[in-house]
Amino acid sequence: MTKIILPGAWELTATNPTCELSAIYVPTAWRQVANNLAQQRARFRGQGYRAVPVYSLDPLIVGSFPQIIKTVRNGWQRGNVPWLLATETTDLSDLGNYIKDWLIEEFSSLEDVESQLANLNNDDWHWEEPKIYDLLHPQDKVETSNLYQAIPDYLAKEFLQNPTVSFGVDEQYQLIFYRVVSLQGAELMSWPPCQVTVTTGKETTETAYISFVIEFVLQTVPWREKPIVYHHLSIRRWLTKPLKYVPYPGVKAHIGDNRRWLDGQRQPFCFIPLMMNRYGKEVKWPQAISNLFSLNDSQLPDANNFVSNPNHNWSSVNTIPNGIQAAIAYTSKLGDPPCYAGVSPQDLASLDQAIEARLPVQRVGEAERVTGNVFIFWPSEKPKKKIVPLLADEENQSNKPKKAKKSDDPNHSHTPMLRPKLVAPAVFRETENPLRTILVLWETPQCRDALIAEICQLLYLSPTKIENIYQGFYGSLCIKTQHVSDLTQDLEIKNFSELRKTYQQQRPNLLAERINKITAFLPQTKELSGALIEIRPKPFISEADPKLAWRIGAMKAGYLNQHIHRITTKADPEKLKKSGLEPVKRAVSDLLRQFGILPDTPLINPKKDGITPDVWLTCFYVLRRTRKTNAENIPKTVVLMIRVNPFTAKVELTTPDLFNKQGWVSYPVGLAHLSDEDWDSNSYDESNEELDEEKKRKEQTKEQRLINKFVAECLQDCLNTPITDNKSPRVLFMAEAQNARKTLNWLQNKNLLSNDPLQTLKQHLSQEEINRLWIVRLRVADNGEVPVAIVKDSPGSRTSGVYRWQNVCDDGERSLYLSIRKGLNTEQDILRKWQFRLDNGNRQAGKARILEIVLIHHPEIAEDKLAYFVHSLRSRWPYFANDVVLPLPFPFAIKAKEYAVSTKDPLESSETDESNF
């Protein structure tokens, strides 16, 4: 029987649902003073960011008055744009002083801030007359944009009419939900926390505390005019033990209260996320919030005491929450997790049933499984049976022959690029081998020897009589070794009280100093080489980590580089850690990945895929912005195009700069080029807006035009570069929606609905070329943009494959596709079909990671076939044992971020998140 999944996607069925919204406009005098302060700070810092930093005000203002559903950043730049919209009003007597407190703290680096605020009149703030909005029939663009908060807010309020939800096969878990203040959709959270038993040893058990979190978000989908509502379910894990270390810039707390902070009035109990900022070793609440609490004769827990006792005044089960309650949710920066994350399919089914039963909504469409050839692309050899001779004691002799252990032969590895039979011929495939030299920079001899042994095993190499030269059947390699000296020691971060600088502010200069030492220390290389670097464990103060200095410094010296932590224990320097030699294998294979090496096997199987191999596999990816500008003074957004020849498995990269000068270059050469860019430290911060919106819009349009031209020229080059037998090839072009839609705006849902999406490309490509182009847009399940999936008639089941989601697009002819990957090899011990998260904290939930596939242009190939092929490319990333999130060749593009780094970057941006795969 064909499987069907039910997407967690809904449309309103209520009769004439409405929403009443009141607005506040920023008074002219206040707007002028705030903008002047922002410009003064920009001049003082020598940075171009001149707009009022309302991103730091947003969480404060919505926390002090939870009925705010939307803030508009332009409200601090333009007098005719409202700053905020709320579903009810409050007394604004304290708002003026509250805003002043925020400005004083935000611009503390400037002098005389208070004197500039002295003449501002607190009575300037007032509410406009409320307006009633129709949720189903917005009148204009402004009303339409308001729906993205108004509809989730409406559904959350409807849901809270009956806030108790039953989870469990026998409905044994009764959870009560409360509102969490949010400007992204609507969020509900169960409270008080539920207890989950976690076994930490053979007999030791501990109790973890978790809350379930429900989210409602409004999303657009291709070829559908009206947006639809998605629901998502997750858990929030609470800390109960003292925090040993508060990471920079601080830690987020959830404060539960039934008083409105802005005027002290009673309100339904809700939770306000609030950041506690770290200054050196001290932790503080935002000054504006602290002052507001003192005005209303209320008090937050002392910040430093709270991190020592993070379960503040939690209410007990079956009691009505009263007074201020506070908790800190676990994040990966805060130590070991209390229990596994995620919920089970049964949990999702319970919420799905509750939504269907109590909300005025109906489900949008169903998704039917698409059949296709299921096959393992790089099958490992089956272990040979090993016959054991009979023993003298025949009674104890098994009749069955014993199998050889897979672990005895690396060619049985689940990960293709850990199998010597695949890797060795691939590394030495080209006559001009891109990888000729590997430098092993070691601190412990065990790590050095293990790395050399792994390289030799993986590439079938043996030492020769010539120093550092290793020879094998497929080719030779130079392996040099050198001690790292003291250059992997932590950066010398000093206390805040000593320098009056935060750790992050000290970091750039310390990194630059270490980079210079590393570059001078490493042996010079005339050709691009590889380096494996043994680094120390992450330091207690994360800003002191020198890993980024090694990434940049080694690359400046001509080495693509991969890092590995020591493989021996501290207690016994001769003894291997529990993980054994696995990190060694990963370090070597990751270095090969940086050289763009793929197995020596065509990436398309014509018989099983049903697709000719004459198809360039290409993807587009936005990396980040640089500090350089072009002649028109337009900031440069660096975008990548990756292309893979599926027949030769050659990987190439290009950027607008590279394409104009050299065309396509090999992947490692492209990475080296990225490391030379002068990256903008603010390029990960989307709040970096300029005052002149009109100028910004023109610059953005011009930049989009240049990037579209670049993409078209890259595609044209591929369309005119044969793969086999001088045939005219096809090109599969893929882009990921969240990453690409600001630059390739023809991929946006509104433009797919109203315009010809190929119009931009048709300006540069002939019709014959367009006919050989397949365009696919993908969207990953981040930010709630892809619906959850529940197996119909089997709610606790899991599934995989690609599903055609029908009856979602307006024309009834087009379909969307939902690609669901298999469980990971590391997720064998997962929650069972009948289990809920509260049944077991020791089992993993299993990550479905659904991928939305939108087929924009696909001449001469059936929709189902192309969707299935794109789905199958998720299993063809050979550096991972399982399906990845985005299909080949996206992982090459994502991993390029490792070299798009700057010493001024916030700490997090120097790390590549493997989950993005």
Tab-separated table of C-alpha atoms in Angstrom, residues 34-307:
chain	number	residue	atom	x	y	z
A	34	ALA	CA	18.595	58.241	18.616
A	35	ASN	CA	19.838	58.494	15.022
A	36	ASN	CA	22.413	61.131	16.009
A	37	LEU	CA	23.747	58.848	18.731
A	38	ALA	CA	23.989	55.950	16.268
A	39	GLN	CA	25.949	58.084	13.801
A	40	GLN	CA	28.256	59.388	16.542
A	41	ARG	CA	29.086	55.823	17.554
A	42	ALA	CA	29.687	54.812	13.936
A	43	ARG	CA	32.216	57.654	13.565
A	44	PHE	CA	33.794	56.817	16.910
A	45	ARG	CA	34.253	53.160	15.951
A	46	GLY	CA	35.142	53.858	12.341
A	47	GLN	CA	32.370	51.533	11.162
A	48	GLY	CA	29.616	52.189	8.655
A	49	TYR	CA	26.690	51.069	10.827
A	50	ARG	CA	24.674	54.251	11.328
A	51	ALA	CA	21.112	53.074	11.951
A	52	VAL	CA	19.443	52.971	15.370
A	53	PRO	CA	20.152	49.457	16.759
A	54	VAL	CA	16.531	48.523	17.357
A	55	TYR	CA	17.499	44.838	17.267
A	56	SER	CA	18.669	45.262	20.879
A	57	LEU	CA	15.474	47.113	21.819
A	58	ASP	CA	13.050	44.582	20.331
A	59	PRO	CA	13.421	41.838	22.962
A	60	LEU	CA	13.273	44.416	25.775
A	61	ILE	CA	10.134	46.182	24.602
A	62	VAL	CA	8.142	43.031	23.811
A	63	GLY	CA	9.174	41.577	27.134
A	64	SER	CA	7.944	44.612	29.048
A	65	PHE	CA	4.637	44.532	27.184
A	66	PRO	CA	3.833	41.038	25.858
A	67	GLN	CA	0.795	42.026	23.756
A	68	ILE	CA	3.101	43.582	21.141
A	69	ILE	CA	2.969	41.358	18.079
A	70	LYS	CA	5.165	43.312	15.675
A	71	THR	CA	7.931	45.907	15.628
A	72	VAL	CA	9.029	47.746	12.484
A	73	ARG	CA	12.656	48.849	12.338
A	74	ASN	CA	11.933	51.612	9.860
A	75	GLY	CA	9.783	53.180	12.565
A	76	TRP	CA	12.980	54.652	14.013
A	77	GLN	CA	13.988	56.033	10.621
A	78	ARG	CA	10.741	57.324	9.133
A	79	GLY	CA	8.020	59.387	10.739
A	80	ASN	CA	5.203	57.839	8.676
A	81	VAL	CA	5.957	54.234	9.681
A	82	PRO	CA	4.641	52.820	12.980
A	83	TRP	CA	7.276	51.448	15.308
A	84	LEU	CA	5.123	48.782	16.972
A	85	LEU	CA	1.700	47.152	16.768
A	86	ALA	CA	-0.104	45.589	19.726
A	87	THR	CA	-3.369	43.763	20.312
A	88	GLU	CA	-4.102	45.884	23.388
A	89	THR	CA	-2.831	49.122	24.892
A	90	THR	CA	-1.087	49.949	28.155
A	91	ASP	CA	-0.195	52.992	30.201
A	92	LEU	CA	2.839	54.680	28.606
A	93	SER	CA	3.861	56.823	31.617
A	94	ASP	CA	7.121	54.917	32.093
A	95	LEU	CA	7.920	54.294	28.412
A	96	GLY	CA	9.990	57.457	27.965
A	97	ASN	CA	12.345	56.693	30.855
A	98	TYR	CA	12.505	53.083	29.724
A	99	ILE	CA	13.686	54.127	26.229
A	100	LYS	CA	16.215	56.535	27.793
A	101	ASP	CA	17.648	53.752	29.970
A	102	TRP	CA	18.052	51.585	26.867
A	103	LEU	CA	19.785	54.405	24.944
A	104	ILE	CA	22.160	55.134	27.848
A	105	GLU	CA	23.216	51.472	28.064
A	106	GLU	CA	23.368	50.943	24.299
A	107	PHE	CA	25.569	54.014	23.706
A	108	SER	CA	27.650	53.755	26.875
A	109	SER	CA	30.838	54.150	24.818
A	110	LEU	CA	29.889	57.777	24.035
A	111	GLU	CA	30.176	60.800	26.307
A	112	ASP	CA	27.301	63.080	27.363
A	113	VAL	CA	24.551	60.666	26.273
A	114	GLU	CA	22.327	61.700	29.188
A	115	SER	CA	22.652	65.387	28.348
A	116	GLN	CA	21.411	64.693	24.805
A	117	LEU	CA	18.356	62.927	26.254
A	118	ALA	CA	17.591	65.574	28.881
A	119	ASN	CA	15.255	67.660	26.697
A	120	LEU	CA	13.180	64.746	25.433
A	121	ASN	CA	9.591	64.849	26.668
A	122	ASN	CA	8.191	61.603	28.075
A	123	ASP	CA	4.658	62.789	27.277
A	124	ASP	CA	5.392	62.586	23.525
A	125	TRP	CA	4.583	58.879	23.503
A	126	HIS	CA	0.967	57.923	22.801
A	127	TRP	CA	-1.210	55.303	21.130
A	128	GLU	CA	-2.917	55.816	17.777
A	129	GLU	CA	-6.564	54.885	17.365
A	130	PRO	CA	-6.924	51.088	17.008
A	131	LYS	CA	-7.748	49.540	13.621
A	132	ILE	CA	-9.577	46.291	12.868
A	133	TYR	CA	-7.945	43.987	10.297
A	134	ASP	CA	-9.587	41.144	8.368
A	135	LEU	CA	-7.315	38.124	8.708
A	136	LEU	CA	-8.568	36.419	5.560
A	137	HIS	CA	-8.846	39.427	3.251
A	138	PRO	CA	-6.037	41.974	3.824
A	139	GLN	CA	-6.540	45.230	1.929
A	140	ASP	CA	-2.937	46.094	1.054
A	141	LYS	CA	0.718	45.077	1.444
A	142	VAL	CA	0.929	46.518	4.957
A	143	GLU	CA	-2.032	44.483	6.180
A	144	THR	CA	-0.687	41.393	4.410
A	145	SER	CA	2.674	41.722	6.188
A	146	ASN	CA	0.859	42.078	9.524
A	147	LEU	CA	-0.776	38.672	9.000
A	148	TYR	CA	2.506	36.880	9.665
A	149	GLN	CA	2.177	37.772	13.322
A	150	ALA	CA	-1.564	38.377	13.594
A	151	ILE	CA	-2.720	34.926	12.414
A	152	PRO	CA	-0.331	32.907	14.647
A	153	ASP	CA	-1.313	35.225	17.526
A	154	TYR	CA	-4.992	34.561	16.797
A	155	LEU	CA	-4.445	30.782	16.775
A	156	ALA	CA	-2.376	30.853	19.981
A	157	LYS	CA	-5.177	32.697	21.795
A	158	GLU	CA	-7.721	30.209	20.474
A	159	PHE	CA	-5.513	27.324	21.597
A	160	LEU	CA	-5.202	28.776	25.104
A	161	GLN	CA	-8.970	28.675	25.516
A	162	ASN	CA	-8.295	25.028	26.349
A	163	PRO	CA	-4.588	24.988	27.315
A	164	THR	CA	-4.354	21.375	28.547
A	165	VAL	CA	-3.128	18.856	25.989
A	166	SER	CA	-3.011	15.105	26.562
A	167	PHE	CA	0.081	13.246	25.408
A	168	GLY	CA	0.666	9.486	25.529
A	169	VAL	CA	-1.083	6.385	24.207
A	170	ASP	CA	-3.397	6.397	27.216
A	171	GLU	CA	-3.329	10.224	27.477
A	172	GLN	CA	-1.433	9.828	30.721
A	173	TYR	CA	0.503	13.090	30.348
A	174	GLN	CA	-1.566	16.208	30.892
A	175	LEU	CA	0.419	19.315	29.932
A	176	ILE	CA	-0.732	22.898	30.467
A	177	PHE	CA	0.560	25.485	27.979
A	178	TYR	CA	1.303	29.190	28.447
A	179	ARG	CA	2.290	31.938	26.053
A	180	VAL	CA	5.960	32.744	25.344
A	181	VAL	CA	6.581	36.253	24.018
A	182	SER	CA	7.927	36.121	20.467
A	183	LEU	CA	8.145	38.303	17.367
A	184	GLN	CA	8.485	35.229	15.147
A	185	GLY	CA	5.114	33.522	14.890
A	186	ALA	CA	3.498	32.447	18.161
A	187	GLU	CA	5.015	30.203	20.817
A	188	LEU	CA	3.391	28.212	23.624
A	189	MET	CA	5.249	26.294	26.332
A	190	SER	CA	4.159	23.675	28.847
A	191	TRP	CA	4.723	24.532	32.522
A	192	PRO	CA	5.774	23.479	35.100
A	193	PRO	CA	8.603	21.376	33.652
A	194	CYS	CA	8.020	17.639	33.352
A	195	GLN	CA	10.423	15.169	34.884
A	196	VAL	CA	12.189	12.653	32.632
A	197	THR	CA	14.377	9.880	33.978
A	198	VAL	CA	17.812	9.587	32.390
A	199	THR	CA	20.234	6.730	33.017
A	200	THR	CA	23.819	7.976	33.065
A	201	GLY	CA	25.542	4.727	34.004
A	202	LYS	CA	24.652	1.078	34.460
A	203	GLU	CA	22.739	1.874	37.626
A	204	THR	CA	22.898	5.651	38.056
A	205	THR	CA	19.704	7.521	37.148
A	206	GLU	CA	19.096	11.241	37.094
A	207	THR	CA	16.085	13.438	36.526
A	208	ALA	CA	15.944	15.913	33.667
A	209	TYR	CA	13.353	18.701	33.461
A	210	ILE	CA	11.784	19.583	30.130
A	211	SER	CA	8.958	21.655	28.671
A	212	PHE	CA	7.203	21.071	25.371
A	213	VAL	CA	7.158	24.011	22.960
A	214	ILE	CA	4.477	24.558	20.300
A	215	GLU	CA	5.082	27.037	17.487
A	216	PHE	CA	2.627	28.432	14.962
A	217	VAL	CA	4.174	30.181	11.979
A	218	LEU	CA	2.670	31.560	8.793
A	219	GLN	CA	4.529	30.612	5.617
A	220	THR	CA	4.181	31.157	1.898
A	221	VAL	CA	4.579	28.303	-0.561
A	222	PRO	CA	5.265	28.422	-4.315
A	223	TRP	CA	2.324	28.993	-6.645
A	224	ARG	CA	-0.128	29.672	-3.828
A	225	GLU	CA	-1.452	33.163	-3.161
A	226	LYS	CA	-2.551	32.778	0.458
A	227	PRO	CA	0.001	31.747	3.096
A	228	ILE	CA	-0.630	28.713	5.281
A	229	VAL	CA	-0.003	27.918	8.947
A	230	TYR	CA	2.651	25.392	9.991
A	231	HIS	CA	2.870	23.935	13.482
A	232	HIS	CA	6.064	22.626	15.066
A	233	LEU	CA	6.777	20.817	18.312
A	234	SER	CA	10.034	20.646	20.258
A	235	ILE	CA	11.275	20.415	23.827
A	236	ARG	CA	13.140	22.923	25.953
A	237	ARG	CA	15.588	21.330	28.410
A	238	TRP	CA	16.113	23.215	31.657
A	239	LEU	CA	19.284	23.531	33.703
A	240	THR	CA	19.020	22.698	37.392
A	241	LYS	CA	22.706	22.647	38.336
A	242	PRO	CA	24.826	25.786	38.842
A	243	LEU	CA	26.388	27.238	35.716
A	244	LYS	CA	30.164	26.928	35.940
A	245	TYR	CA	30.733	29.297	33.046
A	246	VAL	CA	28.576	31.912	31.313
A	247	PRO	CA	29.608	32.225	27.637
A	248	TYR	CA	29.950	35.563	25.880
A	249	PRO	CA	27.849	37.661	25.360
A	250	GLY	CA	25.600	36.128	28.019
A	251	VAL	CA	22.851	33.598	28.585
A	252	LYS	CA	19.112	33.712	27.893
A	253	ALA	CA	16.613	33.218	30.689
A	254	HIS	CA	12.865	32.597	30.508
A	255	ILE	CA	10.995	34.740	33.031
A	256	GLY	CA	7.440	33.770	33.870
A	257	ASP	CA	5.186	36.484	35.339
A	258	ASN	CA	1.530	37.473	35.548
A	259	ARG	CA	2.288	41.198	35.797
A	260	ARG	CA	2.846	43.518	32.890
A	261	TRP	CA	6.254	45.097	33.397
A	262	LEU	CA	5.546	48.393	31.650
A	263	ASP	CA	2.722	49.470	33.975
A	264	GLY	CA	2.522	46.747	36.643
A	265	GLN	CA	-0.986	45.625	35.666
A	266	ARG	CA	-2.128	42.000	35.940
A	267	GLN	CA	-2.137	39.830	32.825
A	268	PRO	CA	-2.370	36.100	31.992
A	269	PHE	CA	0.760	34.268	33.106
A	270	CYS	CA	3.322	34.177	30.280
A	271	PHE	CA	7.050	33.789	29.677
A	272	ILE	CA	9.459	36.491	28.539
A	273	PRO	CA	12.866	35.471	27.108
A	274	LEU	CA	15.453	37.857	28.532
A	275	MET	CA	19.212	38.041	27.984
A	276	MET	CA	21.556	38.242	30.960
A	277	ASN	CA	24.689	39.974	29.691
A	278	ARG	CA	28.198	38.997	30.755
A	279	TYR	CA	30.771	41.645	31.669
A	280	GLY	CA	33.995	39.832	32.511
A	281	LYS	CA	32.998	37.365	35.219
A	282	GLU	CA	29.912	39.357	36.245
A	283	VAL	CA	26.398	38.770	34.887
A	284	LYS	CA	23.760	41.535	34.752
A	285	TRP	CA	20.193	42.040	33.599
A	286	PRO	CA	19.648	44.822	31.034
A	287	GLN	CA	19.613	48.171	32.854
A	288	ALA	CA	16.302	49.274	31.330
A	289	ILE	CA	14.564	46.141	32.625
A	290	SER	CA	16.100	46.441	36.105
A	291	ASN	CA	14.995	50.067	36.409
A	292	LEU	CA	11.497	49.220	35.203
A	293	PHE	CA	11.137	46.522	37.846
A	294	SER	CA	12.205	48.900	40.591
A	295	LEU	CA	9.545	51.396	39.419
A	296	ASN	CA	6.847	48.752	39.765
A	297	ASP	CA	8.077	47.547	43.143
A	298	SER	CA	9.000	44.154	41.693
A	299	GLN	CA	12.304	42.342	41.484
A	300	LEU	CA	14.075	39.902	39.229
A	301	PRO	CA	16.300	37.332	40.916
A	302	ASP	CA	19.865	38.539	41.345
A	303	ALA	CA	21.598	37.582	38.083
A	304	ASN	CA	24.719	36.066	39.665
A	305	ASN	CA	22.684	34.125	42.234
A	306	PHE	CA	20.350	32.952	39.486
A	307	VAL	CA	23.117	31.319	37.412
